[in-house]
Short mmCIF file of C-alpha atoms in Angstrom, two decimals:
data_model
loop_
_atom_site.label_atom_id
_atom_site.label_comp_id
_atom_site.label_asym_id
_atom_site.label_seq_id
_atom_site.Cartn_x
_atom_site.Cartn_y
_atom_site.Cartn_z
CA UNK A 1 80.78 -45.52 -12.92
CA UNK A 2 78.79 -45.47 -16.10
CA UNK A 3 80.76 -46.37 -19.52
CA UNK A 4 79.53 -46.62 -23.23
CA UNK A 5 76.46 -46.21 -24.35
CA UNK A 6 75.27 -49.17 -25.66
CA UNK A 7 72.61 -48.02 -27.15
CA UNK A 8 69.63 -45.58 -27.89
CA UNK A 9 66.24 -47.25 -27.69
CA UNK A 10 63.73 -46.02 -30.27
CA UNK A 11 60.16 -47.16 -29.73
CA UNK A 12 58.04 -47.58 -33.40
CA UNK A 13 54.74 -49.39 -34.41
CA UNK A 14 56.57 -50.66 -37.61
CA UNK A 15 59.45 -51.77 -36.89
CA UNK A 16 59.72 -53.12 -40.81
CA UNK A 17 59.43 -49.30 -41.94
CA UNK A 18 61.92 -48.09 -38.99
CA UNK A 19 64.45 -50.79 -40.22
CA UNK A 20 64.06 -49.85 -44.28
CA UNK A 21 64.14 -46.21 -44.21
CA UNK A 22 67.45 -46.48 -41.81
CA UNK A 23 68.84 -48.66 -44.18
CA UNK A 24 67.37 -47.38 -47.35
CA UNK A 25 67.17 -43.57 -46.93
CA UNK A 26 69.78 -43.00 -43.94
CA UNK A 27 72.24 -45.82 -45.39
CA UNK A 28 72.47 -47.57 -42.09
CA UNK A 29 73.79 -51.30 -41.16
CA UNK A 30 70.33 -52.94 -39.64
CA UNK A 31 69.99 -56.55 -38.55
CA UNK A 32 67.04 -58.86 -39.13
CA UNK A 33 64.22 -58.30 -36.39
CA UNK A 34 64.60 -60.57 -33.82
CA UNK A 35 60.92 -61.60 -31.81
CA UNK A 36 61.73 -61.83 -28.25
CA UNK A 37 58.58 -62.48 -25.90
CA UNK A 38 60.10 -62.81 -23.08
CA UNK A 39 60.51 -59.16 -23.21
CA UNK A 40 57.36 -58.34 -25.06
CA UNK A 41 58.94 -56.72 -27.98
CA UNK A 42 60.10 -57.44 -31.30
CA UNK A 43 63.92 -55.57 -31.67
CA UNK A 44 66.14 -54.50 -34.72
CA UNK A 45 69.89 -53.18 -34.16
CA UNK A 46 71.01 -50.59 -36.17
CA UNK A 47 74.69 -50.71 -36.30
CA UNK A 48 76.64 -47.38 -35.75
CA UNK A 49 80.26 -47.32 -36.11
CA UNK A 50 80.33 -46.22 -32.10
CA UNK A 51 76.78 -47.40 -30.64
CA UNK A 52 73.73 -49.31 -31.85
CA UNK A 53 69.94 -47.87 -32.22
CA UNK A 54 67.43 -50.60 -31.25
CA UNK A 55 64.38 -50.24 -32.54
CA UNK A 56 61.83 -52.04 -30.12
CA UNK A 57 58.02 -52.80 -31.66
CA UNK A 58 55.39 -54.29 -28.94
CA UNK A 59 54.74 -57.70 -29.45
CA UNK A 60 51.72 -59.54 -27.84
CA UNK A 61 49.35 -58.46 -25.18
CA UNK A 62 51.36 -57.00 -22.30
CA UNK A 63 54.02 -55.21 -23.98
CA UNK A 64 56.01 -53.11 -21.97
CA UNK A 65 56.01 -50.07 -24.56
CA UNK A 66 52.37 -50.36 -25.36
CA UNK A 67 51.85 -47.26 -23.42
CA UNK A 68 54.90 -45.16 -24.34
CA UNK A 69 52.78 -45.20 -28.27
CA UNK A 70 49.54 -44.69 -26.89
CA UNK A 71 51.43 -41.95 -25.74
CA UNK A 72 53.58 -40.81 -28.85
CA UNK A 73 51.93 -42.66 -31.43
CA UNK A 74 54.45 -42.15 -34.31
CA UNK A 75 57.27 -43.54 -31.98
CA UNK A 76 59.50 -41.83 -30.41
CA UNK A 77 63.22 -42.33 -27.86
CA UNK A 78 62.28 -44.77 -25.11
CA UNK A 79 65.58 -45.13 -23.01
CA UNK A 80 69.45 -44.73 -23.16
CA UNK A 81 71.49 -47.83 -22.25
CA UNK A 82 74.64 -46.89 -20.12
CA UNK A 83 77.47 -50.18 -19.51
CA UNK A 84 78.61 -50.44 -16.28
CA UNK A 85 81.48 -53.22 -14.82
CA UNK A 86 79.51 -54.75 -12.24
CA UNK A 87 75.54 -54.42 -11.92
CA UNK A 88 75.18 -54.93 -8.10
CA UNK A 89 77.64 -52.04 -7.20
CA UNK A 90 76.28 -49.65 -9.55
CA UNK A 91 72.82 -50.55 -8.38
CA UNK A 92 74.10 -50.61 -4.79
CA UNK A 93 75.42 -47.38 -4.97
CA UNK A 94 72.70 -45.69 -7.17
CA UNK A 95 70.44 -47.08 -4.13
CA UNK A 96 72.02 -45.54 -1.23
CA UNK A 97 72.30 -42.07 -3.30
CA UNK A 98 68.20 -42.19 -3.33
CA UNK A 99 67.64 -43.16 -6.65
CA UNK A 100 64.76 -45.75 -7.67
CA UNK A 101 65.34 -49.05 -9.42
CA UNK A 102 62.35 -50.43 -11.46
CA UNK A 103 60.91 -53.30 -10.95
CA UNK A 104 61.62 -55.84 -7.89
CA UNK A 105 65.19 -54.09 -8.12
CA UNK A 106 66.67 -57.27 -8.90
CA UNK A 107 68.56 -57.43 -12.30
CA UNK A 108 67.34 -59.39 -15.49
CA UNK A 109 68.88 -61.01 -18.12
CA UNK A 110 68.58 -58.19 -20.90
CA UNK A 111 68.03 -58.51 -24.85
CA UNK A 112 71.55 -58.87 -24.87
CA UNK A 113 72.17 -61.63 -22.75
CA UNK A 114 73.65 -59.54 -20.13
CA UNK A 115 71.92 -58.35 -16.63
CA UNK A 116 70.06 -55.39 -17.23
CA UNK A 117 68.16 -52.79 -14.52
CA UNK A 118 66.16 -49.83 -16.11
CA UNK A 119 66.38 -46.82 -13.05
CA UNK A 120 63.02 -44.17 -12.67
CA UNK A 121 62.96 -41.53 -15.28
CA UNK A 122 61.68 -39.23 -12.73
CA UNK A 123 65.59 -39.50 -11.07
CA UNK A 124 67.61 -39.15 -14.16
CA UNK A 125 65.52 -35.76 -15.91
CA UNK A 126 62.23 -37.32 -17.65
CA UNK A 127 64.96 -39.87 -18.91
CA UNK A 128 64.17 -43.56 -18.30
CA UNK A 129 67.79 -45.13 -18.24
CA UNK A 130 69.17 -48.83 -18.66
CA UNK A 131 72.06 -50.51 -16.95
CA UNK A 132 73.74 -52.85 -18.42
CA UNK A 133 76.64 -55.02 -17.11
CA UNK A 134 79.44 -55.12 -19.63
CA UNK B 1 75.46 -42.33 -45.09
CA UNK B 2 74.85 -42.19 -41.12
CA UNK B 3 78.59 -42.67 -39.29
CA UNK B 4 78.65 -42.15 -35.63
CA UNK B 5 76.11 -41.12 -33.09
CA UNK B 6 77.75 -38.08 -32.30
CA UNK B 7 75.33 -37.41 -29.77
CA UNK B 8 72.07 -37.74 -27.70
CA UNK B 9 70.57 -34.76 -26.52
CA UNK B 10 68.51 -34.51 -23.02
CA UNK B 11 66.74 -31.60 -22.67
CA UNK B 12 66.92 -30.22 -18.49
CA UNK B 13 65.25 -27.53 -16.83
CA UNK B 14 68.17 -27.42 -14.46
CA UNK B 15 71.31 -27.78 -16.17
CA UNK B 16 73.45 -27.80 -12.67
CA UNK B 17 71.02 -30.59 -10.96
CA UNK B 18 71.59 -32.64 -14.22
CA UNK B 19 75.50 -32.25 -14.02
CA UNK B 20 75.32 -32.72 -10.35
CA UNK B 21 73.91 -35.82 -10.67
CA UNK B 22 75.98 -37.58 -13.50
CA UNK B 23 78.94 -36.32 -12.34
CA UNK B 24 77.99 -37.80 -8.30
CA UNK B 25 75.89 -40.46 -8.57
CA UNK B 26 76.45 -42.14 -12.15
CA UNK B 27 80.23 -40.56 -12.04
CA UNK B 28 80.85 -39.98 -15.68
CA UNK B 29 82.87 -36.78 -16.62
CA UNK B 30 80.62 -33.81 -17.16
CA UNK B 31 81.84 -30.86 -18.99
CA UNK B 32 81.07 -26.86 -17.41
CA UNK B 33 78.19 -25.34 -18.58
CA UNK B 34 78.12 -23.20 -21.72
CA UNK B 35 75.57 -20.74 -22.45
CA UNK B 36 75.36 -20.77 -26.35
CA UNK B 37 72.64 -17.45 -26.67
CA UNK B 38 73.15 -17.84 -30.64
CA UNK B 39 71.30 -21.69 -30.13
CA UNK B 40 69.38 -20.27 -27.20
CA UNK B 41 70.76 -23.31 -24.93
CA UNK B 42 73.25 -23.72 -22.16
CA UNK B 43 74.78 -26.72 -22.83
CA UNK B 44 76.87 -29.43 -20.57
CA UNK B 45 78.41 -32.41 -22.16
CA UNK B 46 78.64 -35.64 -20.12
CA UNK B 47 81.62 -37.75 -22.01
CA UNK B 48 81.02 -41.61 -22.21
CA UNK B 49 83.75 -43.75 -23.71
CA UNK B 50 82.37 -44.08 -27.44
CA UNK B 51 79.96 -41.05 -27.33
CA UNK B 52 78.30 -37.78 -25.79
CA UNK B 53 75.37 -37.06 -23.60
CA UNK B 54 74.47 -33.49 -24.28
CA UNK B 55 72.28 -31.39 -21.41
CA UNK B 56 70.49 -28.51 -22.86
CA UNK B 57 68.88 -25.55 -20.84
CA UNK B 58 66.66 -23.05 -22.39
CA UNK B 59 68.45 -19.90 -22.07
CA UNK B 60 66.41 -16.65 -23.12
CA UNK B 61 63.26 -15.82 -24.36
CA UNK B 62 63.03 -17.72 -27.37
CA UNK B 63 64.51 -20.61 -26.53
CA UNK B 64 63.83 -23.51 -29.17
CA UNK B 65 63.21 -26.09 -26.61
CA UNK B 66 61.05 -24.14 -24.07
CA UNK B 67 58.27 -25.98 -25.79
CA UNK B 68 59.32 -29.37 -25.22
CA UNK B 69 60.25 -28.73 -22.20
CA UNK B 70 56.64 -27.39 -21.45
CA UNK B 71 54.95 -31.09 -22.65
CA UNK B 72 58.41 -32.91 -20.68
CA UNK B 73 58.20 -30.89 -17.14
CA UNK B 74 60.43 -33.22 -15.71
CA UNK B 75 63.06 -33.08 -19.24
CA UNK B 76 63.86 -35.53 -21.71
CA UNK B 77 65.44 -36.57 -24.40
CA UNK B 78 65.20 -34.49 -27.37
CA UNK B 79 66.99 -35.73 -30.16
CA UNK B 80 69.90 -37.83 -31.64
CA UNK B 81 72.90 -36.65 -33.64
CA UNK B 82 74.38 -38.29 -36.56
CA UNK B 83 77.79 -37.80 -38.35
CA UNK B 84 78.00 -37.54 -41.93
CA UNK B 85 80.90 -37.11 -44.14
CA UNK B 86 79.20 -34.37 -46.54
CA UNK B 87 75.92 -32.59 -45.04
CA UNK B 88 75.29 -30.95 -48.97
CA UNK B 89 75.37 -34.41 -49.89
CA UNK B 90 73.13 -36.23 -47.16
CA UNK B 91 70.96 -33.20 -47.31
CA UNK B 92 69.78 -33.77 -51.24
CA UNK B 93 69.60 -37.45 -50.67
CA UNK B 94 66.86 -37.62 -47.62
CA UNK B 95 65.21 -34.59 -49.50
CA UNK B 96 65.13 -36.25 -52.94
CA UNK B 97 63.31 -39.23 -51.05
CA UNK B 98 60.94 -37.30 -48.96
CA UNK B 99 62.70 -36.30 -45.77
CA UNK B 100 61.96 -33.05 -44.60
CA UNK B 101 64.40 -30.88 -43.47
CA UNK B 102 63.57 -28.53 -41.08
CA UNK B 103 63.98 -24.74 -41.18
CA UNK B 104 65.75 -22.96 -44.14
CA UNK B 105 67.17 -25.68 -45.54
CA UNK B 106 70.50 -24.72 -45.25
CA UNK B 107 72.89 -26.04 -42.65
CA UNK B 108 73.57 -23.95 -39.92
CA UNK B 109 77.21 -23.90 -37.07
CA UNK B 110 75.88 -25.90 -34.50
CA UNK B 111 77.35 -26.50 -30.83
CA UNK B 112 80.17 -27.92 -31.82
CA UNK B 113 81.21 -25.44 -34.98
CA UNK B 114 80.22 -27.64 -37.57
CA UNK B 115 77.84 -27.86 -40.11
CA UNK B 116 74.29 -29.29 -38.69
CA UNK B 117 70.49 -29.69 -40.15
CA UNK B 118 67.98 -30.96 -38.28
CA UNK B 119 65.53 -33.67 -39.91
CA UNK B 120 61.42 -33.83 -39.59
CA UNK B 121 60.56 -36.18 -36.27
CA UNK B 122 57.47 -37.13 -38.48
CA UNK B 123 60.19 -38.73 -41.20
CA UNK B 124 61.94 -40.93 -38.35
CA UNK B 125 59.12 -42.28 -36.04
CA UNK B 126 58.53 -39.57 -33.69
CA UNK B 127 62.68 -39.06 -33.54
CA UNK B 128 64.12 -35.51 -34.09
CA UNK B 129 67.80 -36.28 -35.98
CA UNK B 130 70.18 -33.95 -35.85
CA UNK B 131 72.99 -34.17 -38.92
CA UNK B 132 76.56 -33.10 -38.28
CA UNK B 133 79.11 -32.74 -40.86
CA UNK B 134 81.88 -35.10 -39.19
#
């Protein structure tokens, strides 16, 4: 069911710093940081020749990784993005198998521009996991 | 300098749960377990299209990631792995600008029989990165 990885989130409080020493010291391919408040977090794409790294920095009050770096304040992995072909079936099926979808387990339209659904890290091994339709 | 994620690593307190489950319910391929006592791991590899998850269990005494697993009861993911063409080479670069590298200094055969160093989490916002020669 699940395909690529799209990508590795990595959650930092300077997302400015993440993006230079990735592109300075680990001579990386990193886009411009992109604001996007819908989501409450500012993201940068680091481009790997198989994957991306997204670098995700809270931005404004309710930011949904404001307590992940209470939590680990120099940053740290927040989630793994998996592709799948169609979201409903893979949530559908995921479902029925007992595992939890976050959220009002309907999917949302991701940082991507795709429908997204992030499933309970206590399910998947202390690993909070992303869905992504392809 | 970085080339391909090579890998992310999720660390598991039981390695045969974790396969169970991405093999059944996210149905991805999922390699058989093996114990690596030199690393102090058993390790399972889940292949994705462009990439590898990669399930570590502490096996023996001294396991290096009884510890993490100690603060992550439940698992979680433990580092990244990066390609590069010439560890020697990437090594003396992140050191000459302030990287620390952990351990010896000096690359050792990781999981895969290659050459890998492992990189200060402090140095890469809260991130352990693992380097392996390509």
């Amino acid at each position: 069911m699940i395909g690529r990885l799209n990508h590795v989130a990595i959650a930092v409080k300077d997302i400015a710093k993440a993006s230079a020493t990735y592109r300075d010291t680990l001579g990386a391919t990193v886009s411009a940081a992109t604001p996007q408040p819908d989501h409450g977090v500012t993201v940068v794409f680091v481009e790997l020749p198989n994957t991306k790294i997204e670098f995700l920095e809270p931005l404004g009050a309710d930011s949904p990784i404001a307590k992940f770096l209470e939590k680990n304040p120099d940053g740290g992995i927040h989630h793994v993005c998996y592709e799948v072909d169609d979201i409903i079936v893979a949530r559908d099926k995921l479902k029925a198998e007992g595992a939890r979808v976050l959220g009002s387990g309907e999917p949302k339209i991701g940082a991507h521009g795709k429908p997204v659904l992030f499933l309970h890290p206590k399910d998947f091994f202390g690993t909070l996991v992303e869905l992504e339709q392809a």
